[in-house]
Coordinates of N, CA and C in Angstrom, one line a residue:
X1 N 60.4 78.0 176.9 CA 61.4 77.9 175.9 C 62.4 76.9 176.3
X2 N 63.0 76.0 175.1 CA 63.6 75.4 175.7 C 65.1 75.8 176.3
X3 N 65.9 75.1 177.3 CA 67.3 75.7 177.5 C 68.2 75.9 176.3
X4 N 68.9 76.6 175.7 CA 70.1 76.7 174.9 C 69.1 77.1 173.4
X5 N 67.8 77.4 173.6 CA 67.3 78.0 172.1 C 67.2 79.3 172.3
X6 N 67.7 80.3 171.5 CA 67.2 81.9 171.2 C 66.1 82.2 171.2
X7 N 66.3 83.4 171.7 CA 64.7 83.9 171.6 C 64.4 84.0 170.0
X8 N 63.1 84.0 169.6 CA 63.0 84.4 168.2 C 61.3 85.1 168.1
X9 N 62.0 86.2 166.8 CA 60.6 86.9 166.9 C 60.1 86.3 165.4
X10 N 58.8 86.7 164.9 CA 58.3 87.0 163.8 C 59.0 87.7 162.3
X11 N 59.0 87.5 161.4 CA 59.8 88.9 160.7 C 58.6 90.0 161.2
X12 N 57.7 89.9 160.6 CA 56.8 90.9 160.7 C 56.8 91.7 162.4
X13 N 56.4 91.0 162.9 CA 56.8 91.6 164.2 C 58.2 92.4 164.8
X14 N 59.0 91.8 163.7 CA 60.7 92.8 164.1 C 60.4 93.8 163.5
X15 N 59.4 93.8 162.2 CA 59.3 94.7 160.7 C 58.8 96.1 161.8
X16 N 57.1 95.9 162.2 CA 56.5 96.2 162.8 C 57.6 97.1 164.2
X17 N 57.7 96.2 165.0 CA 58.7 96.7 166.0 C 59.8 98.3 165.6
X18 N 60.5 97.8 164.9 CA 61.5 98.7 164.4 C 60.9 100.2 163.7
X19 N 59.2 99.8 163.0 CA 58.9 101.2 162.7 C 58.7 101.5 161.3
X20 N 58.9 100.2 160.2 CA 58.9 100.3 159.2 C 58.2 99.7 158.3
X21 N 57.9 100.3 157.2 CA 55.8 99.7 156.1 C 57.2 98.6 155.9
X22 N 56.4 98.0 154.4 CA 56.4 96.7 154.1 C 57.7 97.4 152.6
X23 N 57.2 98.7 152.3 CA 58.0 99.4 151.5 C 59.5 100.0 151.9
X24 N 59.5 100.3 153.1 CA 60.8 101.2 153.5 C 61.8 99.6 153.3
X25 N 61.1 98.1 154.1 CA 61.9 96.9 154.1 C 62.5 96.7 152.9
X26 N 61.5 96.9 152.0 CA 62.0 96.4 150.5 C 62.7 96.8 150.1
X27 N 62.9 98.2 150.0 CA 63.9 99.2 150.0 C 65.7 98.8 150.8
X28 N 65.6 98.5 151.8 CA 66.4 97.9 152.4 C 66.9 96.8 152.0
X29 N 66.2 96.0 151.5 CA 66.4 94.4 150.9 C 66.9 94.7 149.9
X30 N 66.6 95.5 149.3 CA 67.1 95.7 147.7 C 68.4 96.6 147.7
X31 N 68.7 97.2 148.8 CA 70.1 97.7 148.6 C 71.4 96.4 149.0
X32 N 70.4 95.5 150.0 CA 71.9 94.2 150.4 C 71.6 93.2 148.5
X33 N 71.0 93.8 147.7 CA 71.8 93.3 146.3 C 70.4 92.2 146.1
X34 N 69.2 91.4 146.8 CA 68.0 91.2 146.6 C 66.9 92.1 146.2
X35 N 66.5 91.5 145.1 CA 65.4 92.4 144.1 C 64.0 92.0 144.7
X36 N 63.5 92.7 145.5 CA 61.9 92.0 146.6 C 60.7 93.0 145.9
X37 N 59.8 92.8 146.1 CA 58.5 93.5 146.2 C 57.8 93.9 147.4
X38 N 56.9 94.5 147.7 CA 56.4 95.1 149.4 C 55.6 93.7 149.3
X39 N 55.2 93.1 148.0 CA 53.9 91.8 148.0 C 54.3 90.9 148.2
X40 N 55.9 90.8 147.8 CA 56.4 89.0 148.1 C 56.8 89.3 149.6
X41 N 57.1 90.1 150.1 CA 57.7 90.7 151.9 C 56.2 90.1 152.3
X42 N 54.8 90.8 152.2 CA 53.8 90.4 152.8 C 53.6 89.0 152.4
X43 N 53.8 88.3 151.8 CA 53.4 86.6 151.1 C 54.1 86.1 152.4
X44 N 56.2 86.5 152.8 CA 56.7 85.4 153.5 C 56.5 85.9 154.8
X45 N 55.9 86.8 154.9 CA 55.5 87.0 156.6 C 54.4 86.5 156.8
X46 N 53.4 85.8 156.0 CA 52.3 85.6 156.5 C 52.3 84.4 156.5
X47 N 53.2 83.7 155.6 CA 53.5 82.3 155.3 C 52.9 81.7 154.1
X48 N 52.8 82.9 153.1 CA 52.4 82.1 151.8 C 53.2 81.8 150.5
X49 N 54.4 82.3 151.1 CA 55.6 81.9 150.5 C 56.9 81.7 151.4
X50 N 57.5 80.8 151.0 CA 58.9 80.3 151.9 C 60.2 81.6 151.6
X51 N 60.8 82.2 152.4 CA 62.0 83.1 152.2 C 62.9 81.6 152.1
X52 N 64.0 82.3 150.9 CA 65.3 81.8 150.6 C 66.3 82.2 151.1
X53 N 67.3 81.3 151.1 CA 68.5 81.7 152.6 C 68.8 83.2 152.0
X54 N 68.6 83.1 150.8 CA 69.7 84.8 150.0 C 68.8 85.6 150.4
X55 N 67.4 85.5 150.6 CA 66.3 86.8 151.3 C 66.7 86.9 152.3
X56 N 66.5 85.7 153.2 CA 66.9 85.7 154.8 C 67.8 86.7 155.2
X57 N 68.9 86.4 154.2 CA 70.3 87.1 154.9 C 70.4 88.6 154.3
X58 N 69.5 88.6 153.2 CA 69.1 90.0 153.2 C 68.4 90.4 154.0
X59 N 67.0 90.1 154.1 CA 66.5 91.1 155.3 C 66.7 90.8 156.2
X60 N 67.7 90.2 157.3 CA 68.1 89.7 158.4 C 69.3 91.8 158.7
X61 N 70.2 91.5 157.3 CA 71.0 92.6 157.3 C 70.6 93.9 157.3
X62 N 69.3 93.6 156.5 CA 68.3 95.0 156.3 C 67.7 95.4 157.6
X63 N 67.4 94.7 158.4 CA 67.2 94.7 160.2 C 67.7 94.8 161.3
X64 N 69.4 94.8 160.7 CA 70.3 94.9 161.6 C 70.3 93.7 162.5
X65 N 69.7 92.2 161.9 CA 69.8 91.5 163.3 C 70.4 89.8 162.7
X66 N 70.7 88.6 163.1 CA 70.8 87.7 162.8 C 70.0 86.5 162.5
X67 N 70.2 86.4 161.2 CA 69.6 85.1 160.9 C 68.5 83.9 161.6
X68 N 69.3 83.3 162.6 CA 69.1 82.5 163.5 C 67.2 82.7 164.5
X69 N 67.4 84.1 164.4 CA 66.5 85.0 165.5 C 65.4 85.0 165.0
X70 N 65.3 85.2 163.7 CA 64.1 85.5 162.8 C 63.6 84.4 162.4
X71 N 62.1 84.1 162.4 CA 61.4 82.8 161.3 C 60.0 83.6 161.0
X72 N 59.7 82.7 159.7 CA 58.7 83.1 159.4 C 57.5 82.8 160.7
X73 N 55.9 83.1 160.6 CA 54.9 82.8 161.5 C 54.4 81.6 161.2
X74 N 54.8 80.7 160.2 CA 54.2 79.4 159.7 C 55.6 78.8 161.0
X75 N 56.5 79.2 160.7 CA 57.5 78.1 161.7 C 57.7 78.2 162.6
X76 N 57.3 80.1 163.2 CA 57.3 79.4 164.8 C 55.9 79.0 165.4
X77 N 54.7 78.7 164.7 CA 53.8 78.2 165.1 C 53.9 76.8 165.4
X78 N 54.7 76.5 164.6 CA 54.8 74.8 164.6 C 55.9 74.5 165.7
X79 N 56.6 75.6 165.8 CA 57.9 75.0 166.7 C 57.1 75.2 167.9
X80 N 56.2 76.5 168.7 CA 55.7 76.6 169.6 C 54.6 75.5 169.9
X81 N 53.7 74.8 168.9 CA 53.3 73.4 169.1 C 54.4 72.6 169.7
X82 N 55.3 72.4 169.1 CA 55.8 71.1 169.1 C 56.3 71.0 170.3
X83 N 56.6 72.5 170.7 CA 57.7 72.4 172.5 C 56.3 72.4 172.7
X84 N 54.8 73.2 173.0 CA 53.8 73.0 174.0 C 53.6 71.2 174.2
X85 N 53.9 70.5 173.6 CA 53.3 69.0 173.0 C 54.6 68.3 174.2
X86 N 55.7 69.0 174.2 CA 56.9 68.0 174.4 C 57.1 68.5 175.8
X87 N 56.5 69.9 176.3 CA 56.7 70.1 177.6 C 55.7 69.6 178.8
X88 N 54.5 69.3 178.2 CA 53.2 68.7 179.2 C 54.0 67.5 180.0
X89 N 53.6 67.2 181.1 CA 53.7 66.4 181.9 C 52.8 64.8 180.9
X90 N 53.5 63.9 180.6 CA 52.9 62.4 180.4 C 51.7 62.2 181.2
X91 N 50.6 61.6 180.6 CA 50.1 61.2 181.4 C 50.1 59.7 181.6
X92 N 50.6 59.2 182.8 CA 50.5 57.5 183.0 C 49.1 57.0 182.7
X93 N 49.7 55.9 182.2 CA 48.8 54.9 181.5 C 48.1 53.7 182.5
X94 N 47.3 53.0 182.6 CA 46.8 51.7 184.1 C 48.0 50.7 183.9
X95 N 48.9 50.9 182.4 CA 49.5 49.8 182.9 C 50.9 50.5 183.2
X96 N 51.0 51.1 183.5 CA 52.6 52.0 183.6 C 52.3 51.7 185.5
X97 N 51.0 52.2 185.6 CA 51.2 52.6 187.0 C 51.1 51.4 188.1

């Protein structure tokens, strides 16, 4: 990981972690003033729908945890590429060396 980035988990995996279906979350969401379904919760955990900042910060509150910490599995897949990609050692080239 890189220096100065947060750890970050999955929603689902905090969902999971904490102890709670996909209904008790909705439940939660729906009292920080967001109207969800248990079906659109499973869409943006899996990555078939994008959460909007007003979900985020609902279920972020509904979790007890911060914004920042959470991404969907579509985006830390891609960020965990992108540092695997950026952390390998270069390989020199015949004319570098």
């Amino acid at each position: 990981m890189p220096d100065g980035m947060p750890p970050q988990i999955s929603l689902r995996a905090l969902r999971e972690a904490l102890g709670l279906t996909l209904d008790e979350l909705a439940d939660r969401i729906n009292e920080q003033g967001v109207s969800i379904t248990k079906f659109a919760l499973s869409n943006v955990e899996t990555g078939k729908r994008r959460a909007s900042d007003r979900l985020m910060d609902a279920w972020t509150k509904a979790l007890n945890t911060r914004t920042l910490h959470v991404r969907q599995d579509r985006e830390l897949r891609a960020w965990v590429r992108a540092w695997d990609r950026s952390s390998k050692p270069q390989q020199m080239t015949a004319d570098a060396a």
